[in-house]
Amino acid sequence: CLLAGIRLTYQAIYKTSAFRRFLVWVSLRTETQNDLTSQFSDQSLLLEAENTQSTRSKRLRSLDAFRGLSISVMIFVNYGGGSYYFFNHSPWNGLTVADLVFPWFIWIMGVSLVISIQSQLRNSKPRTRIVRKACIRSLLLVLIGLILNSEGGNND
C-alpha cells in the first residue's frame, strides 16, 4: 500500500511537464561553470531532453477517463450495483445507465482504433502489418473466449 502511494505521488508530481520545466530551470540556474560554451551546450542538452520527454506520450486523457468510468459502471452493473434501480437494465421501455454502458464502450473502442491506426501510419508502418496484427489479435481473443467459456462444462 505504501509503495502504491509512493508511485501515485511520483506520477502525480514528477511526471507533470510544469514540474519538469521547473527542475530544468533550477538545474540551469545552479550551474556554476566558467566556460560559456560548455554551459550553453549543457543548457541546450537539458532543454532538448525535456522537449523529447514531453512529446513522448500524447494520450487523450479525456478518452482514458471515459474508458475508466465506463468500466467502473460496467463492474457495478455486472455485480448488482448495490441494488440501485439505475444499475439494472430496463425491462422493455425506458433507458437506464446500465443500458448505456455497452454503447459507450463500443464508441471508446472505435475512437481508440482510429487514433491507434493513424499513429501507426504516421510512423510509416505498412498497412499489411497493421491488418495482420489486428487479425492475429482478433483470433487470439476469440480463442481465449472459447477456452474460457468451454472450461468446466459451461458450454450449454
Short mmCIF file of N, CA and C in Angstrom, two decimals:
data_model
loop_
_atom_site.label_atom_id
_atom_site.label_comp_id
_atom_site.label_asym_id
_atom_site.label_seq_id
_atom_site.Cartn_x
_atom_site.Cartn_y
_atom_site.Cartn_z
N CYS A 1 0.83 -1.18 0.00
CA CYS A 1 0.00 0.00 0.00
C CYS A 1 0.88 1.26 0.00
N LEU A 2 1.97 1.20 0.76
CA LEU A 2 2.88 2.33 0.81
C LEU A 2 3.56 2.54 -0.53
N LEU A 3 3.95 1.43 -1.19
CA LEU A 3 4.59 1.55 -2.49
C LEU A 3 3.63 2.11 -3.53
N ALA A 4 2.37 1.72 -3.45
CA ALA A 4 1.38 2.26 -4.38
C ALA A 4 1.20 3.76 -4.17
N GLY A 5 1.20 4.19 -2.91
CA GLY A 5 1.08 5.61 -2.61
C GLY A 5 2.28 6.40 -3.12
N ILE A 6 3.46 5.83 -2.95
CA ILE A 6 4.67 6.49 -3.44
C ILE A 6 4.64 6.59 -4.95
N ARG A 7 4.21 5.51 -5.60
CA ARG A 7 4.16 5.52 -7.06
C ARG A 7 3.15 6.55 -7.57
N LEU A 8 1.99 6.62 -6.95
CA LEU A 8 0.98 7.60 -7.36
C LEU A 8 1.48 9.02 -7.14
N THR A 9 2.16 9.25 -6.03
CA THR A 9 2.73 10.58 -5.77
C THR A 9 3.77 10.93 -6.82
N TYR A 10 4.62 9.97 -7.15
CA TYR A 10 5.64 10.18 -8.18
C TYR A 10 4.99 10.53 -9.51
N GLN A 11 3.95 9.77 -9.90
CA GLN A 11 3.30 10.04 -11.17
C GLN A 11 2.57 11.37 -11.16
N ALA A 12 1.99 11.74 -10.03
CA ALA A 12 1.23 12.98 -9.97
C ALA A 12 2.11 14.21 -9.97
N ILE A 13 3.28 14.13 -9.33
CA ILE A 13 4.12 15.31 -9.20
C ILE A 13 5.22 15.34 -10.25
N TYR A 14 6.03 14.30 -10.32
CA TYR A 14 7.22 14.35 -11.15
C TYR A 14 6.92 14.26 -12.63
N LYS A 15 5.85 13.56 -13.02
CA LYS A 15 5.56 13.38 -14.44
C LYS A 15 4.90 14.59 -15.08
N THR A 16 4.53 15.61 -14.32
CA THR A 16 3.91 16.77 -14.92
C THR A 16 4.96 17.62 -15.62
N SER A 17 4.58 18.19 -16.74
CA SER A 17 5.54 18.97 -17.52
C SER A 17 5.95 20.25 -16.78
N ALA A 18 5.06 20.83 -15.98
CA ALA A 18 5.41 22.06 -15.25
C ALA A 18 6.51 21.77 -14.24
N PHE A 19 6.44 20.65 -13.56
CA PHE A 19 7.47 20.30 -12.58
C PHE A 19 8.79 19.99 -13.29
N ARG A 20 8.74 19.31 -14.44
CA ARG A 20 9.97 19.03 -15.20
C ARG A 20 10.61 20.32 -15.67
N ARG A 21 9.81 21.28 -16.13
CA ARG A 21 10.35 22.57 -16.55
C ARG A 21 10.98 23.30 -15.37
N PHE A 22 10.36 23.18 -14.20
CA PHE A 22 10.91 23.79 -13.00
C PHE A 22 12.26 23.16 -12.67
N LEU A 23 12.37 21.83 -12.76
CA LEU A 23 13.65 21.17 -12.49
C LEU A 23 14.72 21.60 -13.48
N VAL A 24 14.35 21.74 -14.74
CA VAL A 24 15.31 22.21 -15.74
C VAL A 24 15.74 23.63 -15.42
N TRP A 25 14.80 24.48 -15.04
CA TRP A 25 15.12 25.86 -14.69
C TRP A 25 16.07 25.91 -13.50
N VAL A 26 15.79 25.10 -12.46
CA VAL A 26 16.65 25.08 -11.27
C VAL A 26 18.04 24.58 -11.65
N SER A 27 18.11 23.53 -12.46
CA SER A 27 19.43 23.00 -12.82
C SER A 27 20.21 23.98 -13.68
N LEU A 28 19.50 24.76 -14.49
CA LEU A 28 20.19 25.76 -15.31
C LEU A 28 20.68 26.93 -14.45
N ARG A 29 19.92 27.30 -13.43
CA ARG A 29 20.30 28.43 -12.58
C ARG A 29 21.43 28.08 -11.62
N THR A 30 21.49 26.83 -11.18
CA THR A 30 22.50 26.45 -10.20
C THR A 30 23.81 26.01 -10.84
N GLU A 31 23.84 25.97 -12.13
CA GLU A 31 25.05 25.53 -12.82
C GLU A 31 26.12 26.62 -12.69
N THR A 32 27.27 26.24 -12.20
CA THR A 32 28.34 27.22 -11.97
C THR A 32 29.59 26.82 -12.73
N GLN A 33 29.52 26.95 -14.03
CA GLN A 33 30.71 26.68 -14.84
C GLN A 33 31.20 28.00 -15.43
N ASN A 34 32.51 28.11 -15.53
CA ASN A 34 33.09 29.33 -16.07
C ASN A 34 33.13 29.32 -17.59
N ASP A 35 33.20 28.16 -18.18
CA ASP A 35 33.29 28.08 -19.63
C ASP A 35 31.90 28.27 -20.24
N LEU A 36 31.72 29.35 -21.00
CA LEU A 36 30.41 29.67 -21.55
C LEU A 36 29.97 28.68 -22.61
N THR A 37 30.89 28.18 -23.38
CA THR A 37 30.50 27.25 -24.45
C THR A 37 29.97 25.95 -23.88
N SER A 38 30.64 25.43 -22.85
CA SER A 38 30.14 24.19 -22.25
C SER A 38 28.83 24.43 -21.52
N GLN A 39 28.68 25.64 -20.95
CA GLN A 39 27.45 25.96 -20.25
C GLN A 39 26.28 26.01 -21.23
N PHE A 40 26.49 26.65 -22.39
CA PHE A 40 25.41 26.72 -23.37
C PHE A 40 25.10 25.35 -23.95
N SER A 41 26.09 24.51 -24.16
CA SER A 41 25.82 23.18 -24.70
C SER A 41 25.06 22.33 -23.68
N ASP A 42 25.41 22.47 -22.38
CA ASP A 42 24.69 21.72 -21.35
C ASP A 42 23.23 22.19 -21.26
N GLN A 43 23.01 23.51 -21.36
CA GLN A 43 21.65 24.02 -21.30
C GLN A 43 20.83 23.51 -22.48
N SER A 44 21.43 23.51 -23.66
CA SER A 44 20.67 23.04 -24.83
C SER A 44 20.38 21.55 -24.73
N LEU A 45 21.31 20.78 -24.15
CA LEU A 45 21.04 19.35 -23.97
C LEU A 45 19.91 19.12 -22.97
N LEU A 46 19.90 19.89 -21.89
CA LEU A 46 18.82 19.75 -20.91
C LEU A 46 17.46 20.13 -21.50
N LEU A 47 17.43 21.23 -22.23
CA LEU A 47 16.17 21.64 -22.85
C LEU A 47 15.73 20.65 -23.92
N GLU A 48 16.68 20.12 -24.67
CA GLU A 48 16.36 19.13 -25.69
C GLU A 48 15.82 17.85 -25.07
N ALA A 49 16.42 17.41 -23.97
CA ALA A 49 15.94 16.20 -23.28
C ALA A 49 14.55 16.43 -22.72
N GLU A 50 14.29 17.63 -22.21
CA GLU A 50 12.97 17.93 -21.65
C GLU A 50 11.92 17.95 -22.75
N ASN A 51 12.25 18.50 -23.92
CA ASN A 51 11.30 18.55 -25.02
C ASN A 51 10.98 17.17 -25.56
N THR A 52 11.99 16.31 -25.70
CA THR A 52 11.73 14.96 -26.21
C THR A 52 10.94 14.15 -25.20
N GLN A 53 11.16 14.37 -23.91
CA GLN A 53 10.43 13.63 -22.90
C GLN A 53 8.97 14.06 -22.85
N SER A 54 8.69 15.33 -23.08
CA SER A 54 7.31 15.80 -23.01
C SER A 54 6.51 15.39 -24.25
N THR A 55 7.16 15.14 -25.38
CA THR A 55 6.44 14.73 -26.58
C THR A 55 6.38 13.23 -26.73
N ARG A 56 6.88 12.48 -25.77
CA ARG A 56 6.92 11.03 -25.89
C ARG A 56 5.52 10.42 -25.89
N SER A 57 4.70 10.75 -24.92
CA SER A 57 3.39 10.13 -24.78
C SER A 57 2.30 11.18 -24.86
N LYS A 58 1.56 11.17 -25.93
CA LYS A 58 0.46 12.11 -26.10
C LYS A 58 -0.83 11.31 -26.08
N ARG A 59 -1.32 11.03 -24.90
CA ARG A 59 -2.56 10.27 -24.75
C ARG A 59 -3.72 11.25 -24.61
N LEU A 60 -4.87 10.82 -25.06
CA LEU A 60 -6.08 11.61 -24.93
C LEU A 60 -6.68 11.29 -23.56
N ARG A 61 -6.41 12.16 -22.60
CA ARG A 61 -6.79 11.88 -21.21
C ARG A 61 -8.30 11.78 -21.02
N SER A 62 -9.04 12.56 -21.79
CA SER A 62 -10.50 12.50 -21.66
C SER A 62 -11.02 11.13 -22.08
N LEU A 63 -10.41 10.54 -23.11
CA LEU A 63 -10.82 9.21 -23.55
C LEU A 63 -10.45 8.16 -22.49
N ASP A 64 -9.28 8.30 -21.89
CA ASP A 64 -8.89 7.38 -20.82
C ASP A 64 -9.82 7.50 -19.62
N ALA A 65 -10.20 8.72 -19.28
CA ALA A 65 -11.11 8.91 -18.15
C ALA A 65 -12.49 8.33 -18.45
N PHE A 66 -12.97 8.54 -19.67
CA PHE A 66 -14.27 7.99 -20.05
C PHE A 66 -14.22 6.46 -20.08
N ARG A 67 -13.11 5.89 -20.52
CA ARG A 67 -12.95 4.44 -20.51
C ARG A 67 -12.98 3.91 -19.08
N GLY A 68 -12.30 4.58 -18.17
CA GLY A 68 -12.32 4.16 -16.77
C GLY A 68 -13.70 4.26 -16.16
N LEU A 69 -14.43 5.34 -16.48
CA LEU A 69 -15.78 5.50 -15.98
C LEU A 69 -16.69 4.39 -16.50
N SER A 70 -16.61 4.10 -17.79
CA SER A 70 -17.50 3.08 -18.35
C SER A 70 -17.17 1.70 -17.80
N ILE A 71 -15.91 1.40 -17.57
CA ILE A 71 -15.56 0.10 -16.99
C ILE A 71 -16.01 0.02 -15.55
N SER A 72 -15.92 1.12 -14.81
CA SER A 72 -16.42 1.13 -13.43
C SER A 72 -17.92 0.89 -13.39
N VAL A 73 -18.65 1.56 -14.26
CA VAL A 73 -20.10 1.36 -14.32
C VAL A 73 -20.41 -0.07 -14.77
N MET A 74 -19.60 -0.61 -15.69
CA MET A 74 -19.80 -1.98 -16.15
C MET A 74 -19.65 -2.97 -15.00
N ILE A 75 -18.68 -2.74 -14.13
CA ILE A 75 -18.49 -3.62 -12.97
C ILE A 75 -19.69 -3.52 -12.04
N PHE A 76 -20.18 -2.29 -11.80
CA PHE A 76 -21.37 -2.13 -10.95
C PHE A 76 -22.57 -2.84 -11.54
N VAL A 77 -22.76 -2.72 -12.86
CA VAL A 77 -23.91 -3.35 -13.50
C VAL A 77 -23.82 -4.87 -13.40
N ASN A 78 -22.64 -5.42 -13.64
CA ASN A 78 -22.49 -6.87 -13.65
C ASN A 78 -22.60 -7.49 -12.27
N TYR A 79 -22.28 -6.76 -11.21
CA TYR A 79 -22.29 -7.32 -9.87
C TYR A 79 -23.38 -6.71 -8.98
N GLY A 80 -24.49 -6.31 -9.56
CA GLY A 80 -25.63 -5.87 -8.78
C GLY A 80 -25.70 -4.39 -8.52
N GLY A 81 -24.62 -3.72 -8.38
CA GLY A 81 -24.58 -2.27 -8.22
C GLY A 81 -25.26 -1.75 -6.97
N GLY A 82 -25.21 -2.52 -5.89
CA GLY A 82 -25.80 -2.05 -4.64
C GLY A 82 -27.31 -1.95 -4.68
N SER A 83 -27.95 -2.65 -5.59
CA SER A 83 -29.42 -2.70 -5.74
C SER A 83 -30.02 -1.35 -6.11
N TYR A 84 -29.24 -0.47 -6.75
CA TYR A 84 -29.80 0.78 -7.25
C TYR A 84 -30.55 0.50 -8.55
N TYR A 85 -31.66 1.16 -8.75
CA TYR A 85 -32.50 0.87 -9.91
C TYR A 85 -31.82 1.23 -11.23
N PHE A 86 -30.99 2.27 -11.23
CA PHE A 86 -30.39 2.70 -12.50
C PHE A 86 -29.22 1.82 -12.92
N PHE A 87 -28.79 0.88 -12.06
CA PHE A 87 -27.78 -0.09 -12.47
C PHE A 87 -28.41 -1.39 -12.97
N ASN A 88 -29.72 -1.42 -13.07
CA ASN A 88 -30.42 -2.58 -13.64
C ASN A 88 -30.88 -2.23 -15.05
N HIS A 89 -30.89 -3.23 -15.92
CA HIS A 89 -31.37 -3.00 -17.28
C HIS A 89 -32.87 -2.79 -17.26
N SER A 90 -33.32 -1.92 -18.11
CA SER A 90 -34.74 -1.66 -18.18
C SER A 90 -35.43 -2.84 -18.88
N PRO A 91 -36.60 -3.27 -18.40
CA PRO A 91 -37.22 -4.47 -18.96
C PRO A 91 -37.61 -4.31 -20.43
N TRP A 92 -38.24 -3.23 -20.79
CA TRP A 92 -38.56 -3.03 -22.21
C TRP A 92 -38.55 -1.54 -22.54
N ASN A 93 -39.42 -0.77 -21.93
CA ASN A 93 -39.47 0.67 -22.18
C ASN A 93 -38.54 1.38 -21.21
N GLY A 94 -37.89 2.39 -21.70
CA GLY A 94 -37.04 3.20 -20.83
C GLY A 94 -35.57 2.99 -21.12
N LEU A 95 -34.78 3.77 -20.40
CA LEU A 95 -33.34 3.74 -20.59
C LEU A 95 -32.68 4.04 -19.26
N THR A 96 -31.76 3.19 -18.87
CA THR A 96 -31.02 3.41 -17.63
C THR A 96 -29.53 3.47 -17.94
N VAL A 97 -28.73 3.77 -16.92
CA VAL A 97 -27.28 3.84 -17.10
C VAL A 97 -26.74 2.49 -17.57
N ALA A 98 -27.33 1.42 -17.07
CA ALA A 98 -26.87 0.08 -17.45
C ALA A 98 -27.04 -0.17 -18.94
N ASP A 99 -28.04 0.44 -19.55
CA ASP A 99 -28.27 0.26 -20.99
C ASP A 99 -27.30 1.07 -21.84
N LEU A 100 -26.60 2.01 -21.24
CA LEU A 100 -25.67 2.86 -21.99
C LEU A 100 -24.22 2.37 -21.94
N VAL A 101 -23.90 1.44 -21.06
CA VAL A 101 -22.51 1.04 -20.86
C VAL A 101 -21.92 0.42 -22.13
N PHE A 102 -22.62 -0.51 -22.74
CA PHE A 102 -22.07 -1.17 -23.93
C PHE A 102 -21.89 -0.20 -25.10
N PRO A 103 -22.87 0.66 -25.41
CA PRO A 103 -22.62 1.64 -26.48
C PRO A 103 -21.45 2.57 -26.17
N TRP A 104 -21.29 2.97 -24.90
CA TRP A 104 -20.14 3.80 -24.53
C TRP A 104 -18.85 3.07 -24.84
N PHE A 105 -18.79 1.82 -24.42
CA PHE A 105 -17.56 1.05 -24.58
C PHE A 105 -17.23 0.83 -26.06
N ILE A 106 -18.24 0.55 -26.87
CA ILE A 106 -18.01 0.37 -28.31
C ILE A 106 -17.53 1.67 -28.94
N TRP A 107 -18.10 2.80 -28.54
CA TRP A 107 -17.67 4.09 -29.06
C TRP A 107 -16.21 4.37 -28.68
N ILE A 108 -15.86 4.07 -27.44
CA ILE A 108 -14.48 4.28 -26.97
C ILE A 108 -13.52 3.41 -27.79
N MET A 109 -13.88 2.16 -28.03
CA MET A 109 -13.00 1.27 -28.79
C MET A 109 -12.85 1.77 -30.23
N GLY A 110 -13.92 2.29 -30.82
CA GLY A 110 -13.83 2.82 -32.19
C GLY A 110 -12.91 4.02 -32.27
N VAL A 111 -13.03 4.94 -31.32
CA VAL A 111 -12.17 6.13 -31.31
C VAL A 111 -10.71 5.72 -31.07
N SER A 112 -10.49 4.79 -30.15
CA SER A 112 -9.13 4.33 -29.86
C SER A 112 -8.51 3.65 -31.08
N LEU A 113 -9.32 2.89 -31.81
CA LEU A 113 -8.83 2.21 -33.00
C LEU A 113 -8.38 3.21 -34.06
N VAL A 114 -9.17 4.25 -34.28
CA VAL A 114 -8.81 5.27 -35.26
C VAL A 114 -7.52 5.98 -34.85
N ILE A 115 -7.41 6.35 -33.59
CA ILE A 115 -6.21 7.05 -33.12
C ILE A 115 -4.99 6.14 -33.26
N SER A 116 -5.13 4.87 -32.92
CA SER A 116 -4.02 3.93 -33.00
C SER A 116 -3.56 3.72 -34.44
N ILE A 117 -4.50 3.54 -35.35
CA ILE A 117 -4.13 3.31 -36.75
C ILE A 117 -3.48 4.55 -37.35
N GLN A 118 -4.02 5.74 -37.03
CA GLN A 118 -3.39 6.96 -37.53
C GLN A 118 -1.97 7.11 -37.01
N SER A 119 -1.74 6.77 -35.76
CA SER A 119 -0.40 6.86 -35.19
C SER A 119 0.55 5.88 -35.87
N GLN A 120 0.08 4.67 -36.13
CA GLN A 120 0.94 3.68 -36.77
C GLN A 120 1.25 4.07 -38.21
N LEU A 121 0.26 4.62 -38.93
CA LEU A 121 0.51 5.07 -40.30
C LEU A 121 1.46 6.27 -40.31
N ARG A 122 1.35 7.14 -39.31
CA ARG A 122 2.25 8.29 -39.20
C ARG A 122 3.69 7.83 -38.97
N ASN A 123 3.85 6.69 -38.27
CA ASN A 123 5.18 6.16 -38.01
C ASN A 123 5.67 5.25 -39.13
N SER A 124 5.02 5.31 -40.29
CA SER A 124 5.41 4.60 -41.51
C SER A 124 5.39 3.09 -41.38
N LYS A 125 4.43 2.55 -40.64
CA LYS A 125 4.27 1.10 -40.59
C LYS A 125 3.41 0.69 -41.79
N PRO A 126 3.77 -0.40 -42.46
CA PRO A 126 2.98 -0.82 -43.63
C PRO A 126 1.57 -1.26 -43.23
N ARG A 127 0.63 -1.01 -44.13
CA ARG A 127 -0.77 -1.34 -43.85
C ARG A 127 -0.96 -2.84 -43.68
N THR A 128 -0.21 -3.63 -44.43
CA THR A 128 -0.36 -5.09 -44.31
C THR A 128 0.03 -5.56 -42.92
N ARG A 129 1.06 -4.95 -42.35
CA ARG A 129 1.49 -5.31 -40.99
C ARG A 129 0.42 -4.93 -39.96
N ILE A 130 -0.21 -3.78 -40.15
CA ILE A 130 -1.26 -3.33 -39.23
C ILE A 130 -2.46 -4.28 -39.30
N VAL A 131 -2.87 -4.66 -40.52
CA VAL A 131 -4.02 -5.55 -40.68
C VAL A 131 -3.70 -6.93 -40.12
N ARG A 132 -2.48 -7.42 -40.38
CA ARG A 132 -2.09 -8.74 -39.88
C ARG A 132 -2.10 -8.76 -38.35
N LYS A 133 -1.61 -7.70 -37.73
CA LYS A 133 -1.59 -7.63 -36.27
C LYS A 133 -3.01 -7.60 -35.71
N ALA A 134 -3.91 -6.86 -36.37
CA ALA A 134 -5.31 -6.81 -35.92
C ALA A 134 -5.98 -8.17 -36.06
N CYS A 135 -5.71 -8.88 -37.15
CA CYS A 135 -6.30 -10.20 -37.35
C CYS A 135 -5.79 -11.20 -36.32
N ILE A 136 -4.50 -11.16 -36.03
CA ILE A 136 -3.93 -12.08 -35.04
C ILE A 136 -4.52 -11.79 -33.66
N ARG A 137 -4.65 -10.52 -33.30
CA ARG A 137 -5.27 -10.17 -32.01
C ARG A 137 -6.71 -10.64 -31.94
N SER A 138 -7.46 -10.47 -33.03
CA SER A 138 -8.86 -10.90 -33.05
C SER A 138 -8.97 -12.41 -32.88
N LEU A 139 -8.14 -13.15 -33.60
CA LEU A 139 -8.17 -14.61 -33.47
C LEU A 139 -7.78 -15.06 -32.07
N LEU A 140 -6.79 -14.42 -31.47
CA LEU A 140 -6.40 -14.78 -30.11
C LEU A 140 -7.51 -14.49 -29.11
N LEU A 141 -8.20 -13.36 -29.27
CA LEU A 141 -9.30 -13.04 -28.37
C LEU A 141 -10.45 -14.04 -28.51
N VAL A 142 -10.76 -14.44 -29.75
CA VAL A 142 -11.81 -15.45 -29.95
C VAL A 142 -11.39 -16.77 -29.33
N LEU A 143 -10.15 -17.17 -29.53
CA LEU A 143 -9.65 -18.42 -28.98
C LEU A 143 -9.68 -18.41 -27.45
N ILE A 144 -9.24 -17.31 -26.84
CA ILE A 144 -9.28 -17.20 -25.38
C ILE A 144 -10.72 -17.24 -24.87
N GLY A 145 -11.64 -16.58 -25.58
CA GLY A 145 -13.05 -16.61 -25.20
C GLY A 145 -13.63 -18.01 -25.29
N LEU A 146 -13.27 -18.75 -26.34
CA LEU A 146 -13.76 -20.13 -26.47
C LEU A 146 -13.23 -21.00 -25.35
N ILE A 147 -11.97 -20.85 -25.02
CA ILE A 147 -11.37 -21.66 -23.96
C ILE A 147 -12.01 -21.34 -22.61
N LEU A 148 -12.16 -20.05 -22.31
CA LEU A 148 -12.74 -19.66 -21.00
C LEU A 148 -14.21 -20.07 -20.88
N ASN A 149 -14.96 -19.98 -21.98
CA ASN A 149 -16.38 -20.32 -21.90
C ASN A 149 -16.67 -21.80 -21.97
N SER A 150 -15.74 -22.59 -22.49
CA SER A 150 -15.98 -24.03 -22.57
C SER A 150 -15.36 -24.78 -21.38
N GLU A 151 -14.64 -24.07 -20.55
CA GLU A 151 -14.00 -24.68 -19.40
C GLU A 151 -15.04 -25.02 -18.32
N GLY A 152 -14.98 -26.22 -17.79
CA GLY A 152 -15.87 -26.60 -16.69
C GLY A 152 -17.29 -26.91 -17.10
N GLY A 153 -17.54 -27.21 -18.35
CA GLY A 153 -18.88 -27.59 -18.77
C GLY A 153 -19.85 -26.43 -18.91
N ASN A 154 -19.36 -25.22 -19.10
CA ASN A 154 -20.23 -24.04 -19.23
C ASN A 154 -20.62 -23.76 -20.66
N ASN A 155 -20.63 -24.77 -21.52
CA ASN A 155 -20.90 -24.54 -22.93
C ASN A 155 -22.30 -25.01 -23.33
N ASP A 156 -23.28 -24.82 -22.47
CA ASP A 156 -24.66 -25.24 -22.75
C ASP A 156 -25.27 -24.41 -23.82
#
